[in-house]
Short mmCIF file of C-alpha atoms and ligand atoms in Angstrom, two decimals:
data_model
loop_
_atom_site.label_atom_id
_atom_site.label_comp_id
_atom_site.label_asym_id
_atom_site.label_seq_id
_atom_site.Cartn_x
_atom_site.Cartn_y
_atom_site.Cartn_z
CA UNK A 23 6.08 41.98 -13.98
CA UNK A 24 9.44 43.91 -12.57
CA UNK A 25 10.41 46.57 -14.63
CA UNK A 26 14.48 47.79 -13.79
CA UNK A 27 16.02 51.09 -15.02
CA UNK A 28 19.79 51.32 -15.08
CA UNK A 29 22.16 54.51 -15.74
CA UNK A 30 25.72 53.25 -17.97
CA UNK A 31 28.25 56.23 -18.43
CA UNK A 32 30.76 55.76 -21.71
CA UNK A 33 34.09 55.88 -21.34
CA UNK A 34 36.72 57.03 -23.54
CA UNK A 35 39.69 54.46 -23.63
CA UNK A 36 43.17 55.57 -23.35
CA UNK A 37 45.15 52.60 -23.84
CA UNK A 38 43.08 51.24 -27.04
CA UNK A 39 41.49 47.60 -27.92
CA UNK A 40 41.95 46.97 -31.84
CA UNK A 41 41.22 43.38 -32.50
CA UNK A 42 39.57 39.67 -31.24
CA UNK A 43 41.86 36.54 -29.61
CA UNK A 44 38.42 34.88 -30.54
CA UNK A 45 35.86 35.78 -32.36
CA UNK A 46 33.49 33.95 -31.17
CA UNK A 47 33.30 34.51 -27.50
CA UNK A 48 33.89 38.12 -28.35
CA UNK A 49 37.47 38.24 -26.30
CA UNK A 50 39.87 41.12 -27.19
CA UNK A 51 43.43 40.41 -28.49
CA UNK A 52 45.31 43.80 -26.52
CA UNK A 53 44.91 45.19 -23.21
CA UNK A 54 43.29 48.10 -22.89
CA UNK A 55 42.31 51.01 -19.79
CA UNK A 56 39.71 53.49 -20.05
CA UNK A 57 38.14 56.75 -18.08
CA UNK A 58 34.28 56.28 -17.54
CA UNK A 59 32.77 59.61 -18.37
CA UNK A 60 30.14 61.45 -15.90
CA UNK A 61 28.78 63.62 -19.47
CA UNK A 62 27.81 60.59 -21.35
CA UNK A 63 25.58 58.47 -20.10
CA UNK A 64 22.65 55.72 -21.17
CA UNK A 65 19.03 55.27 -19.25
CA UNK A 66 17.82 51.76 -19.63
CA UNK A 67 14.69 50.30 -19.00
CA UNK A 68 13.71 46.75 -18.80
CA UNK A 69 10.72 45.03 -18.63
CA UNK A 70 10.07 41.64 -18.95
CA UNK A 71 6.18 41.29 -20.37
CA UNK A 72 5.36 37.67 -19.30
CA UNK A 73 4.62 37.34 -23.20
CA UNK A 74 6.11 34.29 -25.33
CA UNK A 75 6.44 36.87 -28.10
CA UNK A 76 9.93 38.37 -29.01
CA UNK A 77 11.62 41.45 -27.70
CA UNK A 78 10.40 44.85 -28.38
CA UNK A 79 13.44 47.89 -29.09
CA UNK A 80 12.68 51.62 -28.73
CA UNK A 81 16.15 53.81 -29.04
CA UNK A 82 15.91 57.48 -28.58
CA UNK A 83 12.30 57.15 -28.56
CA UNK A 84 12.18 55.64 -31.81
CA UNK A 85 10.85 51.92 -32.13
CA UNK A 86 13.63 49.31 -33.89
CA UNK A 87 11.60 46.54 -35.42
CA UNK A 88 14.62 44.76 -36.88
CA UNK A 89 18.20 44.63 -37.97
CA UNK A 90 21.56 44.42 -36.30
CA UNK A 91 20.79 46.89 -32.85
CA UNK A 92 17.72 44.68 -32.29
CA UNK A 93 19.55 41.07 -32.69
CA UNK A 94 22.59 42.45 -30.40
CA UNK A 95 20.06 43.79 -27.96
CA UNK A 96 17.90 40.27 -28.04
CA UNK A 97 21.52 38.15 -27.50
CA UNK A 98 21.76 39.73 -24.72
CA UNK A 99 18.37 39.24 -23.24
CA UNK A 100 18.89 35.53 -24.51
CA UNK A 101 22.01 35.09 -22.00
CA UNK A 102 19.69 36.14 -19.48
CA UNK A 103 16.97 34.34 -19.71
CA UNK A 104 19.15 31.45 -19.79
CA UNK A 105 20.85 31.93 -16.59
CA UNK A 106 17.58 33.03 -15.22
CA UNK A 107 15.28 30.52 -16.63
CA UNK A 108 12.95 32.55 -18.22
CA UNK A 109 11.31 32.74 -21.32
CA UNK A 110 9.35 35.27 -21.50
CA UNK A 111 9.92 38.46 -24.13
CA UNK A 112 11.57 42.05 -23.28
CA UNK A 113 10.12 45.42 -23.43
CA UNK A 114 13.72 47.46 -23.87
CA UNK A 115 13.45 51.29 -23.46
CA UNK A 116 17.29 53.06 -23.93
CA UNK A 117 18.10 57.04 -24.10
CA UNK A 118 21.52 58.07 -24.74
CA UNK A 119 21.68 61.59 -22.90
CA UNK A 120 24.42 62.85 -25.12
CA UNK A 121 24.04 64.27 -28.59
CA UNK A 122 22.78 61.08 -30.69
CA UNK A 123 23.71 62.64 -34.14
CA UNK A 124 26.87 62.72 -33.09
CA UNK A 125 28.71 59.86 -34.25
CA UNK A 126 29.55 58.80 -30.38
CA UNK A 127 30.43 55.48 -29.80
CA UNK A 128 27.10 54.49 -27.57
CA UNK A 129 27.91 50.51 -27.64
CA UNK A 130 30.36 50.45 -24.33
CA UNK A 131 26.93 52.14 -22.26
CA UNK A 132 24.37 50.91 -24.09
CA UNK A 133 25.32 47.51 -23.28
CA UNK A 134 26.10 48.24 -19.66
CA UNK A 135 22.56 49.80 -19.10
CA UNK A 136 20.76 46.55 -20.84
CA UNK A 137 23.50 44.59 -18.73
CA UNK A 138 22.11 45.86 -15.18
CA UNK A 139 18.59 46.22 -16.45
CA UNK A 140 17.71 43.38 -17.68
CA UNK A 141 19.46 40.94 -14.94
CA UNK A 142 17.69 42.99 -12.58
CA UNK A 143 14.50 42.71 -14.03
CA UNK A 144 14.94 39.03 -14.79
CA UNK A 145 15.66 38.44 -10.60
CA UNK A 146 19.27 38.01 -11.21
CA UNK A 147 21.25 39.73 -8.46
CA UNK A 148 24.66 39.64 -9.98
CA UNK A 149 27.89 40.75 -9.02
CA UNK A 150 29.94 44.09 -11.15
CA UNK A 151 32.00 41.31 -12.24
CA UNK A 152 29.33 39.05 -13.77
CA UNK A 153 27.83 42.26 -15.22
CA UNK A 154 30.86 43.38 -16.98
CA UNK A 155 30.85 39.51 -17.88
CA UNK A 156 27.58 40.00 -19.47
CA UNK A 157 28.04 43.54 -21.34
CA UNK A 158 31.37 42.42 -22.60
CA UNK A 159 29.92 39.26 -24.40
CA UNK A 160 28.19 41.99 -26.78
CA UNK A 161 30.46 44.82 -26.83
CA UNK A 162 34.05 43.94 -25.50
CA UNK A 163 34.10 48.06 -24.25
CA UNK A 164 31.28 48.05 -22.57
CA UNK A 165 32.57 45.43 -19.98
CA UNK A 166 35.03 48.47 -19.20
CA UNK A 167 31.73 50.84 -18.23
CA UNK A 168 30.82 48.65 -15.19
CA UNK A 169 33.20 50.81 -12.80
CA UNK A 170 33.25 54.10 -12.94
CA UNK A 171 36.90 55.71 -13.19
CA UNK A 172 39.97 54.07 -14.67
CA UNK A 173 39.25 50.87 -15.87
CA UNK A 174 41.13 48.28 -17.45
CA UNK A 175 40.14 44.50 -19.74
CA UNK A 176 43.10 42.80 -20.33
CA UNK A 177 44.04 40.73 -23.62
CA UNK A 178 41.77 37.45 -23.66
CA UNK A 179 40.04 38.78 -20.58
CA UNK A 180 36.47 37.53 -20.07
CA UNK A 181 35.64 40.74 -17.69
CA UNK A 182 37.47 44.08 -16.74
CA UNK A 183 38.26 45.45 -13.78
CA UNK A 184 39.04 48.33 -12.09
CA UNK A 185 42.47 50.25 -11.90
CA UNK A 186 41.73 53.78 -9.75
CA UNK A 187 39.13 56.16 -9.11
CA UNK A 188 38.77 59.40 -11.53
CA UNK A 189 39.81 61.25 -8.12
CA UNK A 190 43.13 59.72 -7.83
CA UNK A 191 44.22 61.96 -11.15
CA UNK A 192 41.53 64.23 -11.92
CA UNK A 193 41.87 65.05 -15.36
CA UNK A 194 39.33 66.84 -17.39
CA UNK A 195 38.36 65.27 -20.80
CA UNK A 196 37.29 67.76 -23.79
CA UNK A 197 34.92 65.90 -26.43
CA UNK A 198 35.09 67.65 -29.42
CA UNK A 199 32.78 67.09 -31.78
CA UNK A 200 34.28 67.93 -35.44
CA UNK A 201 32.51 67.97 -38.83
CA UNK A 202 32.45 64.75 -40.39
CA UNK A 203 34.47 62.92 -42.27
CA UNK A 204 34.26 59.29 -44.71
CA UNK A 205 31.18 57.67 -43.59
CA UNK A 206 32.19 55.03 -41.08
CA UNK A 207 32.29 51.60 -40.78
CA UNK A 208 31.64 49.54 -37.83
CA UNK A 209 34.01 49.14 -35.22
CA UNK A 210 33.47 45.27 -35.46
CA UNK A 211 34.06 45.01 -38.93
CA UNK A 212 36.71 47.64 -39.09
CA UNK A 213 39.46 45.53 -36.80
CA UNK A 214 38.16 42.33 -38.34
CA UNK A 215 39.31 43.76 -41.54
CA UNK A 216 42.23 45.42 -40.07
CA UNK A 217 43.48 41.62 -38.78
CA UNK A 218 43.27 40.30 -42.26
CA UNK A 219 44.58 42.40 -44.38
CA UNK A 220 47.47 44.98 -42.59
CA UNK A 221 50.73 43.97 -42.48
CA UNK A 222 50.81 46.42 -39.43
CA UNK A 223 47.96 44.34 -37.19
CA UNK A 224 51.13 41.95 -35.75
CA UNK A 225 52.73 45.18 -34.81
CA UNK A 226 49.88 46.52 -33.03
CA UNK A 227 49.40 43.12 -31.15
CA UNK A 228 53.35 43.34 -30.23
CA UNK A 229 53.42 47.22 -29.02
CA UNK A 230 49.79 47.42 -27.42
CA UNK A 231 51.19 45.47 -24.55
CA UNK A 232 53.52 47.81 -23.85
CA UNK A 233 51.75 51.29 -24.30
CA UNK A 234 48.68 49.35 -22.16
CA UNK A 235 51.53 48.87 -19.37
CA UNK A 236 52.65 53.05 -19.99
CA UNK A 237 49.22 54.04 -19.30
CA UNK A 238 48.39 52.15 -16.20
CA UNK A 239 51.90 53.56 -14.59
CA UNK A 240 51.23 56.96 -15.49
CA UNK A 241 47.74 56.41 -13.87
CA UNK A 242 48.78 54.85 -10.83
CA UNK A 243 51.74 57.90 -10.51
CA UNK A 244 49.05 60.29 -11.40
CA UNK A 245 51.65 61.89 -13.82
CA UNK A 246 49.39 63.84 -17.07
CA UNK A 247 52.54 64.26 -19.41
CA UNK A 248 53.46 60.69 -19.40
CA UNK A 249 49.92 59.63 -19.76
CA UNK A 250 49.33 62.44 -22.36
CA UNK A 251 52.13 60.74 -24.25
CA UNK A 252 51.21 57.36 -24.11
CA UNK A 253 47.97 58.15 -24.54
CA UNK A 254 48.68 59.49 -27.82
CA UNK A 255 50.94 56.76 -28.89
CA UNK A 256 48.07 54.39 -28.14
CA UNK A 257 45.57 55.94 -30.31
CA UNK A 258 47.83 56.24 -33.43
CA UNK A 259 49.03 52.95 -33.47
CA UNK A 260 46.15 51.40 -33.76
CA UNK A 261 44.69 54.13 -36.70
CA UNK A 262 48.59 53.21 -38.12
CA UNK A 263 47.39 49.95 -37.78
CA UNK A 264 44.08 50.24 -40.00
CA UNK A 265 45.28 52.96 -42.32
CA UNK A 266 47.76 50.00 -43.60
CA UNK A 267 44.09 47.87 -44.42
CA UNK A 268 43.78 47.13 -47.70
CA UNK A 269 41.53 49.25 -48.54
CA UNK A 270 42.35 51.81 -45.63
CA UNK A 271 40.07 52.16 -42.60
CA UNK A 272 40.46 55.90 -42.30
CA UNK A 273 38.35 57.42 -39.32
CA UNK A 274 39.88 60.39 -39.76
CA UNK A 275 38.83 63.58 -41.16
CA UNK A 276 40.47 66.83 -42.11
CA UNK A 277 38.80 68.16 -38.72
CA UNK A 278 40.78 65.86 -36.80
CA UNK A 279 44.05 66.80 -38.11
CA UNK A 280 43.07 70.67 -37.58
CA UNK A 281 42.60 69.59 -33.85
CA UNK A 282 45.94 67.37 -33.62
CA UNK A 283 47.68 70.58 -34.70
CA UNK A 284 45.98 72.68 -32.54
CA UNK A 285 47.20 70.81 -29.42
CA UNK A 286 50.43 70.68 -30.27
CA UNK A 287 50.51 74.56 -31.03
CA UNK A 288 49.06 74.72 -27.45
CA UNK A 289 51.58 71.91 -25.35
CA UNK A 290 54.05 74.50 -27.19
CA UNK A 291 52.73 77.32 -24.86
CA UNK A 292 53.24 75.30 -21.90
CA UNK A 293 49.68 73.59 -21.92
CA UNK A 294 48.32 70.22 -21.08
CA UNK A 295 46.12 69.04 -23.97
CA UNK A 296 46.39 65.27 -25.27
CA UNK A 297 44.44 63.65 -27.48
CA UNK A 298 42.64 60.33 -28.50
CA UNK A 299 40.57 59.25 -31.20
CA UNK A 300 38.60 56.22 -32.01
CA UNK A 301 36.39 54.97 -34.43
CA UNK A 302 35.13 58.31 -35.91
CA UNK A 303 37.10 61.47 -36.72
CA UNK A 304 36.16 63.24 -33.32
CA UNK A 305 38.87 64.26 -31.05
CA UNK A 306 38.83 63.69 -26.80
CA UNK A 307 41.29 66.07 -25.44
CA UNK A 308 43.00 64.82 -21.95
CA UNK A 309 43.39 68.37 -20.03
CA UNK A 310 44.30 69.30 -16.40
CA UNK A 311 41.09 70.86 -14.80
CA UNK A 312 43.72 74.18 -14.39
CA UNK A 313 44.26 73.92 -18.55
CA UNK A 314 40.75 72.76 -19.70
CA UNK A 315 39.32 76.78 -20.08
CA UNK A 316 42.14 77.77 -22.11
CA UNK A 317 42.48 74.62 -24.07
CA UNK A 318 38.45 74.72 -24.52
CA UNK A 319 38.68 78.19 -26.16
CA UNK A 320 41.80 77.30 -28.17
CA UNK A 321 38.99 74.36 -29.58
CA UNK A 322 36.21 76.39 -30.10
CA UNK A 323 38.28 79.09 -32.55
CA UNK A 324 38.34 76.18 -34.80
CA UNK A 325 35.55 76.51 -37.83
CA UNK A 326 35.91 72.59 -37.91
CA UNK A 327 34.81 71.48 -34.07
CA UNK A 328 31.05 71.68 -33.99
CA UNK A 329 30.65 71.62 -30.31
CA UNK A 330 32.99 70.58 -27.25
CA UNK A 331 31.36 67.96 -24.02
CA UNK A 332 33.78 68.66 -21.42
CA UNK A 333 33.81 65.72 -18.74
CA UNK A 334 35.13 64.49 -15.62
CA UNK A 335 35.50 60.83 -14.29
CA UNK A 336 31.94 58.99 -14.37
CA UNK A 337 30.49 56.34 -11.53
CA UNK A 338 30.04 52.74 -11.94
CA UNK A 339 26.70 51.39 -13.80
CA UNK A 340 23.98 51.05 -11.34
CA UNK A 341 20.27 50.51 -10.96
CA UNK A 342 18.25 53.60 -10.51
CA UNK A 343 14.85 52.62 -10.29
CA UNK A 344 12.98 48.97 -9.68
CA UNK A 345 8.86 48.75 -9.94
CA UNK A 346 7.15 45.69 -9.30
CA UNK A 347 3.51 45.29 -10.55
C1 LIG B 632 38.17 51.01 -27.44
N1 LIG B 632 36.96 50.88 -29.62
O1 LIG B 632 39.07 50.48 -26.78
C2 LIG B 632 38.24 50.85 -28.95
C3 LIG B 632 39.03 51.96 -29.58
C4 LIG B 632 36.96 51.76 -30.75
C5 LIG B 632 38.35 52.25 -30.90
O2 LIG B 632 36.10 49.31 -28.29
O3 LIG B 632 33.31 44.40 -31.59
O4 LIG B 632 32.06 48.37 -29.84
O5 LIG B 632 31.51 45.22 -30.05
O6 LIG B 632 33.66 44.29 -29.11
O7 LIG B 632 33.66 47.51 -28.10
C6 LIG B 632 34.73 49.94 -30.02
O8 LIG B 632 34.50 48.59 -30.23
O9 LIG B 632 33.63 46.46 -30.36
C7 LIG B 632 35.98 50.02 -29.26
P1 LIG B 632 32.99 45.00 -30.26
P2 LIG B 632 33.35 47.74 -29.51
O10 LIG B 632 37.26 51.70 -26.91
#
């Protein structure tokens, strides 16, 4: 019995995906680039029991006997058994070291982590590319978590791939965590129903192109303003995009505005504070490491942000720990 444990960071993307080319094989319709973040990461262990039975789920320390995080989690165990020729069932043991109540995407490192873990523990010895493969099949972010830094998946892309390391511009990202806002709906079913029913979705899939291409410049010219910018621009097209859903999917809460208009008070005073947003109304602030006190403070004076992560660029997704018994 060989029992793997594998570390998966999140990452925050900056150039956004909204939206499948096909549905099916779970391939995005836009091109998007992301940061890998050191603060948030997933511990994943897998063990495969040598038992016919089916596969057993504890999150957070909490047991999942059914429902959609268990099927997701058993798909991908599925995939691996196939390519490893096994049948047997899955002990799955995941910790998200980041604050669980707080309305975090945990899908792009959750995946990763089960990604590594499980083709580890199955024998597999697969490459970062197979691996982001793998995680992307259930979670078209998590592909993006394989590398660590700036990462991109383009549109239709079956795996992502990386575009420079976090030290090539070192920016510092401020997670802040507001009060909530409408209860959410799934990021899966939230750009399904964007496609069908907004008039703005063909925009999107026209401009995202574009801003994708914006980002990765700025990037590779390690220039913060015209990232900042595009980085922005990203973000609210695609909520543009979904507010136009009929009926609206609004991620949003008064809390984010507060924060929106609290950057912009503080690029007015000559500081470097961008922000992004995805599907929740909490706000990651793009900051230069010599900005990110300032702008931090500036966050904190606001009744509506709950608590602020502040992050640099996270590694790749790796194995930390392999016991054979
Ligand atoms: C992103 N999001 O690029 C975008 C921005 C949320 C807003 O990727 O359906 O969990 O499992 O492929 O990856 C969240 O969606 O969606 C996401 P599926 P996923 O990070």
């Amino acid at each position: 019995m060989r029992s793997v444990t594998a570390i998966a960071h999140a990452n925050i993307a900056l150039a956004k995906y909204w939206g499948k080319a096909d549905e099916a094989l779970n391939l995005p319709a836009v091109p998007s680039l992301s940061l890998t973040l050191e603060a948030l990461r997933t511990v994943t262990t897998v063990t495969f029991t040598g038992a016919a039975r089916g596969d057993e789920l504890v999150l957070d320390g909490v047991a999942v006997t059914g429902g959609r995080p268990l099927e997701r989690a058993s798909a991908l165990l599925d995939r691996v058994r196939a390519m490893a020729g096994l049948r047997s069932g899955a002990r799955v043991e995941s910790r998200n070291e980041f604050p669980t109540a707080s309305g975090l995407a945990s899908s792009a490192s959750g995946f990763a982590a089960l990604a590594v873990a499980a083709s580890a523990a199955a024998g597999l010895d697969l490459t970062p590319t197979q691996l982001s493969r793998l995680a992307r099949q259930s979670s078209a972010s998590a592909a993006r978590s394989m590398w660590g830094g700036y990462v991109a998946l383009a549109a239709r892309a079956h795996e992502a791939e990386p575009v420079a390391p976090w030290e090539h511009l070192p920016l510092v990202m401020l997670v802040a965590l507001t009060t909530n806002g409408p209860k959410e709906i799934s990021s899966t079913a939230g750009m399904k129903h964007t496609a069908e029913t907004s008039p703005y979705y063909a925009g999107w899939l026209a401009s995202a192109p574009r801003v994708f291409e914006e980002v990765r410049r700025a990037i590779l010219e390690a220039d913060l303003e015209r990232l900042g910018a595009a980085v922005e621009h990203s973000a609210l097209s695609m909520h543009a995009s979904m507010l136009a859903a009929r009926p609206a999917v609004r991620y949003f809460a008064p809390a984010t505005l507060r924060v929106l208009d609290r950057l912009l008070d503080l690029r007015r005073a000559g500081r470097s504070a961008y922000a992004t947003m995805d599907a929740g109304p909490h706000v990651k602030v793009l900051t230069s490491a010599g900005d990110a006190d300032p702008v931090e403070a500036a966050l904190r004076e606001l009744p509506e942000v709950r608590s602020i992560l502040r992050s640099r660029g996270g590694p790749a997704a790796c194995v930390v720990a392999e016991t054979v018994r």
